[in-house]
């Protein structure tokens, strides 16, 4: 205890900050869920914005729920995207690559500019937290829909 007080007194005397500069809390009860745009998604997809980008974090964060068979259109991100799979199982695919299965607990990184899609499998739902990084006010470039054949192959 004496050591803790001595360290605190020393830091205070040196002018070190004792308190944080600020905290932002995005309360779960205050967030709205919306159906995703059929121009950018196929099937039933629900998006819940968790935290918008700001000058400190540089990314939008959302929790996205995909019903079985639901998925994004092909798209890319100018500064990349990170997905944290929170529930269920899904598929991710880079253009020209193989479709890969992801499950709750998996973390996926899509490098900047990599065209890809992601969503639930054909028989299971999937939820993920998506962090998309901003570049000049933009975080995504949407492309064409993933066809049923592309989805199932």
CSV table of N, CA and C in Angstrom, one decimal:
chain,number,residue,atom,x,y,z
A,1,UNK,N,0.8,-1.2,0.0
A,1,UNK,CA,0.0,0.0,0.0
A,1,UNK,C,0.9,1.3,0.0
A,2,UNK,N,2.0,1.2,0.8
A,2,UNK,CA,2.8,2.4,0.9
A,2,UNK,C,3.5,2.6,-0.5
A,3,UNK,N,3.9,1.6,-1.2
A,3,UNK,CA,4.5,1.7,-2.5
A,3,UNK,C,3.5,2.3,-3.5
A,4,UNK,N,2.3,1.9,-3.4
A,4,UNK,CA,1.2,2.4,-4.3
A,4,UNK,C,1.0,3.9,-4.1
A,5,UNK,N,1.0,4.3,-2.9
A,5,UNK,CA,0.8,5.7,-2.6
A,5,UNK,C,2.0,6.5,-3.0
A,6,UNK,N,3.2,6.0,-2.8
A,6,UNK,CA,4.4,6.7,-3.2
A,6,UNK,C,4.5,6.9,-4.7
A,7,UNK,N,4.1,5.8,-5.4
A,7,UNK,CA,4.1,5.9,-6.9
A,7,UNK,C,3.1,6.9,-7.4
A,8,UNK,N,1.9,6.9,-6.8
A,8,UNK,CA,0.9,7.9,-7.2
A,8,UNK,C,1.3,9.3,-6.9
A,9,UNK,N,1.9,9.5,-5.7
A,9,UNK,CA,2.4,10.9,-5.3
A,9,UNK,C,3.5,11.3,-6.3
A,10,UNK,N,4.4,10.4,-6.7
A,10,UNK,CA,5.5,10.8,-7.6
A,10,UNK,C,4.9,11.1,-9.0
A,11,UNK,N,4.0,10.3,-9.5
A,11,UNK,CA,3.4,10.6,-10.8
A,11,UNK,C,2.7,11.9,-10.8
A,12,UNK,N,1.9,12.2,-9.7
A,12,UNK,CA,1.2,13.5,-9.6
A,12,UNK,C,2.2,14.6,-9.6
A,13,UNK,N,3.3,14.5,-8.8
A,13,UNK,CA,4.3,15.6,-8.8
A,13,UNK,C,4.9,15.8,-10.1
A,14,UNK,N,5.1,14.7,-10.9
A,14,UNK,CA,5.7,14.9,-12.2
A,14,UNK,C,4.7,15.4,-13.3
A,15,UNK,N,3.5,15.5,-12.9
A,15,UNK,CA,2.5,16.1,-13.8
A,15,UNK,C,1.8,15.0,-14.7
A,16,UNK,N,2.0,13.7,-14.4
A,16,UNK,CA,1.3,12.7,-15.2
A,16,UNK,C,-0.2,12.7,-15.0
A,17,UNK,N,-0.9,12.5,-16.1
A,17,UNK,CA,-2.4,12.5,-15.9
A,17,UNK,C,-2.9,11.4,-15.0
A,18,UNK,N,-3.8,11.7,-14.2
A,18,UNK,CA,-4.4,10.8,-13.2
A,18,UNK,C,-5.7,10.2,-13.7
A,19,UNK,N,-6.4,10.9,-14.6
A,19,UNK,CA,-7.7,10.5,-15.0
A,19,UNK,C,-7.7,10.4,-16.6
A,20,UNK,N,-8.6,9.6,-17.1
A,20,UNK,CA,-8.7,9.5,-18.6
A,20,UNK,C,-9.3,10.7,-19.2
A,21,UNK,N,-9.0,10.9,-20.4
A,21,UNK,CA,-9.5,12.1,-21.1
A,21,UNK,C,-11.0,12.0,-21.5
A,22,UNK,N,-11.5,10.8,-21.6
A,22,UNK,CA,-13.0,10.7,-21.9
A,22,UNK,C,-13.3,9.3,-22.2
A,23,UNK,N,-14.6,9.0,-22.0
A,23,UNK,CA,-15.1,7.6,-22.2
A,23,UNK,C,-16.4,7.8,-23.0
A,24,UNK,N,-16.6,7.0,-24.1
A,24,UNK,CA,-17.8,7.0,-24.8
A,24,UNK,C,-18.4,5.6,-24.6
A,25,UNK,N,-19.7,5.6,-24.2
A,25,UNK,CA,-20.4,4.4,-24.0
A,25,UNK,C,-21.6,4.4,-25.0
A,26,UNK,N,-21.6,3.3,-25.8
A,26,UNK,CA,-22.7,3.1,-26.7
A,26,UNK,C,-23.6,2.0,-26.0
A,27,UNK,N,-24.7,2.5,-25.4
A,27,UNK,CA,-25.6,1.6,-24.6
A,27,UNK,C,-26.4,0.7,-25.6
A,28,UNK,N,-26.4,-0.5,-25.3
A,28,UNK,CA,-27.1,-1.5,-26.1
A,28,UNK,C,-28.6,-1.1,-26.3
A,29,UNK,N,-29.2,-0.6,-25.2
A,29,UNK,CA,-30.6,-0.3,-25.3
A,29,UNK,C,-30.9,0.9,-26.2
A,30,UNK,N,-29.9,1.7,-26.5
A,30,UNK,CA,-30.1,2.9,-27.3
A,30,UNK,C,-29.9,2.6,-28.8
A,31,UNK,N,-29.4,1.5,-29.2
A,31,UNK,CA,-29.1,1.2,-30.6
A,31,UNK,C,-30.2,0.6,-31.3
A,32,UNK,N,-30.4,1.0,-32.6
A,32,UNK,CA,-31.5,0.5,-33.4
A,32,UNK,C,-30.9,-0.6,-34.4
A,33,UNK,N,-31.8,-1.6,-34.6
A,33,UNK,CA,-31.4,-2.6,-35.6
A,33,UNK,C,-32.2,-2.3,-36.9
A,34,UNK,N,-31.5,-2.4,-38.1
A,34,UNK,CA,-32.2,-2.2,-39.3
A,34,UNK,C,-31.9,-3.3,-40.3
A,35,UNK,N,-32.9,-3.5,-41.2
A,35,UNK,CA,-32.7,-4.5,-42.3
A,35,UNK,C,-31.6,-3.9,-43.3
A,36,UNK,N,-30.7,-4.8,-43.7
A,36,UNK,CA,-29.7,-4.4,-44.6
A,36,UNK,C,-30.3,-4.1,-46.0
A,37,UNK,N,-29.6,-3.3,-46.7
A,37,UNK,CA,-30.1,-2.9,-48.1
A,37,UNK,C,-30.0,-4.1,-49.0
A,38,UNK,N,-31.1,-4.4,-49.8
A,38,UNK,CA,-31.0,-5.5,-50.8
A,38,UNK,C,-30.0,-5.2,-51.9
A,39,UNK,N,-29.6,-3.9,-52.0
A,39,UNK,CA,-28.6,-3.6,-53.1
A,39,UNK,C,-27.2,-4.1,-52.7
A,40,UNK,N,-27.0,-4.3,-51.4
A,40,UNK,CA,-25.7,-4.7,-50.9
A,40,UNK,C,-25.6,-6.1,-50.2
A,41,UNK,N,-26.8,-6.6,-50.0
A,41,UNK,CA,-26.9,-7.9,-49.3
A,41,UNK,C,-28.0,-8.8,-50.0
A,42,UNK,N,-27.9,-10.1,-49.8
A,42,UNK,CA,-28.9,-11.0,-50.3
A,42,UNK,C,-29.4,-11.8,-49.1
A,43,UNK,N,-30.7,-12.0,-49.0
A,43,UNK,CA,-31.3,-12.7,-47.9
A,43,UNK,C,-31.6,-11.7,-46.7
A,44,UNK,N,-32.0,-12.3,-45.6
A,44,UNK,CA,-32.3,-11.5,-44.4
A,44,UNK,C,-31.0,-11.2,-43.6
A,45,UNK,N,-30.7,-9.9,-43.6
A,45,UNK,CA,-29.5,-9.5,-42.8
A,45,UNK,C,-30.0,-8.3,-42.0
A,46,UNK,N,-29.6,-8.3,-40.7
A,46,UNK,CA,-29.9,-7.2,-39.8
A,46,UNK,C,-28.6,-6.6,-39.3
A,47,UNK,N,-28.6,-5.3,-39.4
A,47,UNK,CA,-27.4,-4.5,-39.0
A,47,UNK,C,-27.7,-3.7,-37.8
A,48,UNK,N,-26.8,-3.7,-36.8
A,48,UNK,CA,-26.9,-2.9,-35.6
A,48,UNK,C,-25.6,-2.1,-35.5
A,49,UNK,N,-25.7,-0.8,-35.7
A,49,UNK,CA,-24.5,0.0,-35.6
A,49,UNK,C,-24.1,0.1,-34.1
A,50,UNK,N,-22.8,-0.2,-33.8
A,50,UNK,CA,-22.4,-0.2,-32.5
A,50,UNK,C,-21.6,1.1,-32.1
A,51,UNK,N,-20.8,1.6,-33.0
A,51,UNK,CA,-20.0,2.8,-32.8
A,51,UNK,C,-19.6,3.4,-34.1
A,52,UNK,N,-19.9,4.6,-34.4
A,52,UNK,CA,-19.5,5.2,-35.6
A,52,UNK,C,-18.0,5.6,-35.6
A,53,UNK,N,-17.4,5.8,-36.7
A,53,UNK,CA,-16.0,6.3,-36.8
A,53,UNK,C,-15.9,7.7,-36.2
A,54,UNK,N,-14.8,7.9,-35.6
A,54,UNK,CA,-14.5,9.3,-35.2
A,54,UNK,C,-13.0,9.6,-35.4
A,55,UNK,N,-12.5,10.8,-35.0
A,55,UNK,CA,-11.1,11.1,-35.2
A,55,UNK,C,-10.1,10.3,-34.4
A,56,UNK,N,-10.6,9.5,-33.5
A,56,UNK,CA,-9.7,8.7,-32.7
A,56,UNK,C,-9.7,7.2,-33.1
A,57,UNK,N,-10.9,6.6,-33.3
A,57,UNK,CA,-10.9,5.2,-33.6
A,57,UNK,C,-10.7,4.9,-35.1
A,58,UNK,N,-11.2,5.7,-36.0
A,58,UNK,CA,-11.0,5.5,-37.4
A,58,UNK,C,-11.8,4.4,-38.1
A,59,UNK,N,-12.7,3.9,-37.4
A,59,UNK,CA,-13.5,2.8,-38.0
A,59,UNK,C,-15.0,2.8,-37.5
A,60,UNK,N,-15.8,2.3,-38.4
A,60,UNK,CA,-17.2,2.0,-38.0
A,60,UNK,C,-17.2,0.6,-37.4
A,61,UNK,N,-18.1,0.4,-36.4
A,61,UNK,CA,-18.3,-0.9,-35.8
A,61,UNK,C,-19.7,-1.3,-35.8
A,62,UNK,N,-20.1,-2.5,-36.3
A,62,UNK,CA,-21.4,-2.9,-36.3
A,62,UNK,C,-21.5,-4.4,-36.0
A,63,UNK,N,-22.7,-4.8,-35.5
A,63,UNK,CA,-23.0,-6.2,-35.2
A,63,UNK,C,-24.0,-6.6,-36.3
A,64,UNK,N,-23.7,-7.6,-37.1
A,64,UNK,CA,-24.5,-8.0,-38.2
A,64,UNK,C,-24.9,-9.4,-38.1
A,65,UNK,N,-26.2,-9.7,-38.3
A,65,UNK,CA,-26.8,-11.0,-38.2
A,65,UNK,C,-27.3,-11.4,-39.6
A,66,UNK,N,-26.8,-12.6,-40.0
A,66,UNK,CA,-27.2,-13.2,-41.3
A,66,UNK,C,-28.0,-14.4,-41.0
A,67,UNK,N,-29.2,-14.5,-41.6
A,67,UNK,CA,-30.0,-15.7,-41.6
A,67,UNK,C,-29.4,-16.7,-42.5
A,68,UNK,N,-29.7,-18.0,-42.4
A,68,UNK,CA,-29.2,-19.0,-43.3
A,68,UNK,C,-29.3,-18.6,-44.7
A,69,UNK,N,-28.3,-18.7,-45.5
A,69,UNK,CA,-28.3,-18.3,-46.9
A,69,UNK,C,-28.0,-16.9,-47.2
A,70,UNK,N,-28.0,-16.0,-46.2
A,70,UNK,CA,-27.8,-14.6,-46.4
A,70,UNK,C,-26.4,-14.3,-46.5
A,71,UNK,N,-26.1,-13.2,-47.3
A,71,UNK,CA,-24.7,-12.8,-47.5
A,71,UNK,C,-24.6,-11.4,-48.0
A,72,UNK,N,-23.3,-10.9,-48.0
A,72,UNK,CA,-23.1,-9.6,-48.6
A,72,UNK,C,-22.9,-9.7,-50.1
A,73,UNK,N,-23.0,-8.6,-50.8
A,73,UNK,CA,-22.5,-8.6,-52.2
A,73,UNK,C,-21.0,-8.6,-52.2
A,74,UNK,N,-20.4,-8.7,-53.3
A,74,UNK,CA,-18.9,-8.6,-53.5
A,74,UNK,C,-18.6,-7.1,-53.1
A,75,UNK,N,-17.5,-6.9,-52.3
A,75,UNK,CA,-17.2,-5.6,-51.9
A,75,UNK,C,-15.7,-5.6,-51.5
A,76,UNK,N,-15.2,-4.4,-51.3
A,76,UNK,CA,-13.8,-4.2,-50.8
A,76,UNK,C,-13.8,-3.0,-49.8
A,77,UNK,N,-12.7,-2.9,-49.1
A,77,UNK,CA,-12.6,-1.8,-48.1
A,77,UNK,C,-11.2,-1.1,-48.3
A,78,UNK,N,-11.2,0.2,-48.5
A,78,UNK,CA,-10.0,0.9,-48.8
A,78,UNK,C,-8.9,0.8,-47.7
A,79,UNK,N,-9.3,0.5,-46.5
A,79,UNK,CA,-8.3,0.4,-45.4
A,79,UNK,C,-8.5,-1.0,-44.7
A,80,UNK,N,-9.2,-1.9,-45.3
A,80,UNK,CA,-9.4,-3.2,-44.8
A,80,UNK,C,-10.6,-3.4,-43.9
A,81,UNK,N,-10.8,-4.6,-43.4
A,81,UNK,CA,-12.0,-4.9,-42.6
A,81,UNK,C,-11.6,-6.1,-41.7
A,82,UNK,N,-12.0,-6.0,-40.4
A,82,UNK,CA,-11.9,-7.1,-39.5
A,82,UNK,C,-13.3,-7.6,-39.1
A,83,UNK,N,-13.4,-8.9,-39.1
A,83,UNK,CA,-14.7,-9.5,-38.6
A,83,UNK,C,-14.4,-10.4,-37.4
A,84,UNK,N,-15.2,-10.3,-36.4
A,84,UNK,CA,-15.1,-11.2,-35.2
A,84,UNK,C,-16.4,-12.0,-35.2
A,85,UNK,N,-16.3,-13.3,-35.5
A,85,UNK,CA,-17.5,-14.1,-35.6
A,85,UNK,C,-18.0,-14.4,-34.1
A,86,UNK,N,-19.2,-14.0,-33.8
A,86,UNK,CA,-19.7,-14.1,-32.4
A,86,UNK,C,-20.7,-15.2,-32.2
A,87,UNK,N,-21.4,-15.7,-33.3
A,87,UNK,CA,-22.4,-16.8,-33.2
A,87,UNK,C,-22.4,-17.5,-34.5
A,88,UNK,N,-22.7,-18.8,-34.5
A,88,UNK,CA,-23.0,-19.6,-35.7
A,88,UNK,C,-21.8,-19.9,-36.5
A,89,UNK,N,-22.1,-20.1,-37.8
A,89,UNK,CA,-21.1,-20.5,-38.7
A,89,UNK,C,-21.4,-19.8,-40.1
A,90,UNK,N,-20.3,-19.4,-40.8
A,90,UNK,CA,-20.5,-18.7,-42.0
A,90,UNK,C,-19.4,-19.1,-43.0
A,91,UNK,N,-19.5,-18.4,-44.1
A,91,UNK,CA,-18.5,-18.5,-45.2
A,91,UNK,C,-17.9,-17.1,-45.5
A,92,UNK,N,-16.6,-17.1,-45.9
A,92,UNK,CA,-15.9,-15.9,-46.4
A,92,UNK,C,-15.2,-16.4,-47.6
A,93,UNK,N,-15.1,-15.4,-48.6
A,93,UNK,CA,-14.3,-15.8,-49.8
A,93,UNK,C,-13.7,-14.5,-50.4
A,94,UNK,N,-12.5,-14.6,-50.7
A,94,UNK,CA,-11.8,-13.6,-51.5
A,94,UNK,C,-12.0,-13.9,-53.0
A,95,UNK,N,-12.1,-12.9,-53.8
A,95,UNK,CA,-12.3,-13.1,-55.2
A,95,UNK,C,-11.1,-13.9,-55.8
A,96,UNK,N,-11.4,-15.0,-56.4
A,96,UNK,CA,-10.4,-15.9,-57.0
A,96,UNK,C,-9.9,-16.9,-56.0
A,97,UNK,N,-10.3,-16.9,-54.7
A,97,UNK,CA,-9.9,-17.8,-53.7
A,97,UNK,C,-11.0,-18.8,-53.4
A,98,UNK,N,-10.6,-19.7,-52.5
A,98,UNK,CA,-11.6,-20.7,-52.1
A,98,UNK,C,-12.5,-20.2,-51.0
A,99,UNK,N,-13.7,-20.7,-51.0
A,99,UNK,CA,-14.7,-20.3,-49.9
A,99,UNK,C,-14.2,-21.0,-48.6
A,100,UNK,N,-14.2,-20.3,-47.5
A,100,UNK,CA,-13.7,-20.8,-46.3
A,100,UNK,C,-14.8,-20.7,-45.2
A,101,UNK,N,-14.9,-21.7,-44.3
A,101,UNK,CA,-15.8,-21.8,-43.2
A,101,UNK,C,-15.2,-21.1,-42.0
A,102,UNK,N,-16.1,-20.2,-41.4
A,102,UNK,CA,-15.7,-19.5,-40.2
A,102,UNK,C,-16.7,-19.8,-39.1
A,103,UNK,N,-16.3,-19.8,-37.8
A,103,UNK,CA,-17.2,-20.2,-36.7
A,103,UNK,C,-17.0,-19.2,-35.6
A,104,UNK,N,-17.9,-19.2,-34.6
A,104,UNK,CA,-17.9,-18.3,-33.5
A,104,UNK,C,-16.5,-18.4,-32.9
A,105,UNK,N,-15.9,-17.2,-32.6
A,105,UNK,CA,-14.6,-17.1,-32.0
A,105,UNK,C,-13.5,-16.8,-33.0
A,106,UNK,N,-13.8,-17.1,-34.3
A,106,UNK,CA,-12.8,-16.8,-35.4
A,106,UNK,C,-12.7,-15.3,-35.6
A,107,UNK,N,-11.5,-14.8,-36.0
A,107,UNK,CA,-11.3,-13.4,-36.3
A,107,UNK,C,-10.7,-13.4,-37.7
A,108,UNK,N,-11.3,-12.6,-38.6
A,108,UNK,CA,-10.9,-12.5,-40.0
A,108,UNK,C,-10.4,-11.1,-40.4
A,109,UNK,N,-9.4,-11.0,-41.1
A,109,UNK,CA,-8.9,-9.7,-41.6
A,109,UNK,C,-8.9,-9.8,-43.1
A,110,UNK,N,-9.5,-8.8,-43.8
A,110,UNK,CA,-9.5,-8.6,-45.2
A,110,UNK,C,-8.6,-7.4,-45.4
A,111,UNK,N,-7.5,-7.6,-46.2
A,111,UNK,CA,-6.6,-6.6,-46.5
A,111,UNK,C,-7.2,-5.4,-47.3
A,112,UNK,N,-6.7,-4.2,-47.3
A,112,UNK,CA,-7.2,-3.1,-48.1
A,112,UNK,C,-7.3,-3.5,-49.5
A,113,UNK,N,-8.5,-3.2,-50.1
A,113,UNK,CA,-8.7,-3.4,-51.5
A,113,UNK,C,-9.0,-4.8,-52.0
A,114,UNK,N,-9.1,-5.7,-51.1
A,114,UNK,CA,-9.3,-7.1,-51.4
A,114,UNK,C,-10.9,-7.3,-51.6
A,115,UNK,N,-11.2,-7.7,-52.8
A,115,UNK,CA,-12.7,-7.9,-53.1
A,115,UNK,C,-13.1,-9.3,-52.5
A,116,UNK,N,-14.2,-9.2,-51.8
A,116,UNK,CA,-14.6,-10.4,-51.0
A,116,UNK,C,-16.1,-10.4,-50.7
A,117,UNK,N,-16.6,-11.4,-50.1
A,117,UNK,CA,-17.9,-11.5,-49.6
A,117,UNK,C,-17.9,-12.3,-48.3
A,118,UNK,N,-19.0,-12.2,-47.5
A,118,UNK,CA,-19.1,-13.0,-46.3
A,118,UNK,C,-20.6,-13.1,-45.9
A,119,UNK,N,-20.9,-14.2,-45.2
A,119,UNK,CA,-22.3,-14.4,-44.8
A,119,UNK,C,-22.4,-15.7,-44.1
A,120,UNK,N,-23.7,-16.1,-43.9
A,120,UNK,CA,-24.0,-17.4,-43.2
A,120,UNK,C,-23.8,-18.5,-44.2
A,121,UNK,N,-23.8,-19.7,-43.7
A,121,UNK,CA,-23.8,-20.9,-44.6
A,121,UNK,C,-25.2,-21.0,-45.1
A,122,UNK,N,-25.4,-22.0,-45.9
A,122,UNK,CA,-26.8,-22.3,-46.5
A,122,UNK,C,-27.7,-22.8,-45.4
A,123,UNK,N,-27.2,-23.4,-44.3
A,123,UNK,CA,-28.1,-24.0,-43.3
A,123,UNK,C,-28.0,-23.4,-41.9
A,124,UNK,N,-27.0,-22.5,-41.7
A,124,UNK,CA,-26.8,-22.0,-40.3
A,124,UNK,C,-26.8,-20.4,-40.4
A,125,UNK,N,-27.2,-19.8,-39.3
A,125,UNK,CA,-27.1,-18.4,-39.2
A,125,UNK,C,-25.7,-18.0,-38.7
A,126,UNK,N,-25.3,-16.7,-38.9
A,126,UNK,CA,-24.0,-16.3,-38.5
A,126,UNK,C,-24.1,-14.8,-38.0
A,127,UNK,N,-23.4,-14.5,-36.9
A,127,UNK,CA,-23.4,-13.1,-36.5
A,127,UNK,C,-21.9,-12.7,-36.4
A,128,UNK,N,-21.6,-11.5,-36.8
A,128,UNK,CA,-20.2,-11.0,-36.6
A,128,UNK,C,-20.2,-9.5,-36.2
A,129,UNK,N,-19.2,-9.1,-35.5
A,129,UNK,CA,-18.9,-7.7,-35.3
A,129,UNK,C,-17.9,-7.3,-36.5
A,130,UNK,N,-18.3,-6.3,-37.2
A,130,UNK,CA,-17.5,-5.8,-38.3
A,130,UNK,C,-16.9,-4.5,-38.0
A,131,UNK,N,-15.6,-4.4,-38.2
A,131,UNK,CA,-14.9,-3.1,-38.1
A,131,UNK,C,-14.4,-2.7,-39.4
A,132,UNK,N,-14.9,-1.6,-40.0
A,132,UNK,CA,-14.4,-1.2,-41.3
A,132,UNK,C,-13.8,0.2,-41.1
A,133,UNK,N,-12.6,0.3,-41.7
A,133,UNK,CA,-11.7,1.4,-41.4
A,133,UNK,C,-11.9,2.5,-42.5
A,134,UNK,N,-12.0,3.7,-42.1
A,134,UNK,CA,-12.3,4.9,-43.0
A,134,UNK,C,-11.1,5.4,-43.7
A,135,UNK,N,-11.3,5.8,-45.0
A,135,UNK,CA,-10.3,6.5,-45.8
A,135,UNK,C,-11.0,7.6,-46.5
A,136,UNK,N,-10.7,8.8,-46.1
A,136,UNK,CA,-11.3,10.0,-46.8
A,136,UNK,C,-12.8,10.0,-46.8
A,137,UNK,N,-13.4,9.5,-45.7
A,137,UNK,CA,-14.9,9.5,-45.5
A,137,UNK,C,-15.6,8.3,-46.1
A,138,UNK,N,-14.8,7.3,-46.6
A,138,UNK,CA,-15.4,6.1,-47.2
A,138,UNK,C,-14.8,4.9,-46.5
A,139,UNK,N,-15.6,3.8,-46.4
A,139,UNK,CA,-15.1,2.6,-45.8
A,139,UNK,C,-15.4,1.4,-46.6
A,140,UNK,N,-16.2,1.5,-47.7
A,140,UNK,CA,-16.5,0.3,-48.5
A,140,UNK,C,-16.8,0.7,-49.9
A,141,UNK,N,-16.5,-0.2,-50.8
A,141,UNK,CA,-16.9,0.0,-52.3
A,141,UNK,C,-17.7,-1.3,-52.6
A,142,UNK,N,-19.0,-1.1,-52.9
A,142,UNK,CA,-19.8,-2.3,-53.2
A,142,UNK,C,-19.7,-2.6,-54.7
A,143,UNK,N,-19.9,-3.9,-55.0
A,143,UNK,CA,-19.9,-4.4,-56.4
A,143,UNK,C,-21.1,-5.2,-56.6
A,144,UNK,N,-21.0,-6.3,-57.5
A,144,UNK,CA,-22.1,-7.1,-57.9
A,144,UNK,C,-22.5,-8.1,-56.8
A,145,UNK,N,-23.7,-8.6,-56.9
A,145,UNK,CA,-24.2,-9.6,-56.0
A,145,UNK,C,-23.5,-10.9,-56.2
A,146,UNK,N,-23.3,-11.7,-55.1
A,146,UNK,CA,-22.8,-13.0,-55.1
A,146,UNK,C,-24.0,-13.9,-55.7
A,147,UNK,N,-23.8,-14.6,-56.7
A,147,UNK,CA,-24.8,-15.5,-57.3
A,147,UNK,C,-25.0,-16.7,-56.4
A,148,UNK,N,-26.2,-17.3,-56.6
A,148,UNK,CA,-26.5,-18.5,-55.8
A,148,UNK,C,-25.4,-19.6,-56.1
A,149,UNK,N,-25.0,-19.7,-57.4
A,149,UNK,CA,-24.0,-20.7,-57.7
A,149,UNK,C,-22.7,-20.4,-57.0
A,150,UNK,N,-22.2,-19.1,-57.0
A,150,UNK,CA,-21.0,-18.7,-56.3
A,150,UNK,C,-21.1,-19.0,-54.9
A,151,UNK,N,-22.3,-18.8,-54.3
A,151,UNK,CA,-22.5,-19.0,-52.9
A,151,UNK,C,-22.4,-20.4,-52.5
A,152,UNK,N,-23.0,-21.3,-53.3
A,152,UNK,CA,-23.1,-22.7,-53.0
A,152,UNK,C,-21.8,-23.5,-53.5
A,153,UNK,N,-21.1,-23.0,-54.4
A,153,UNK,CA,-19.9,-23.7,-54.9
A,153,UNK,C,-18.8,-23.8,-53.8
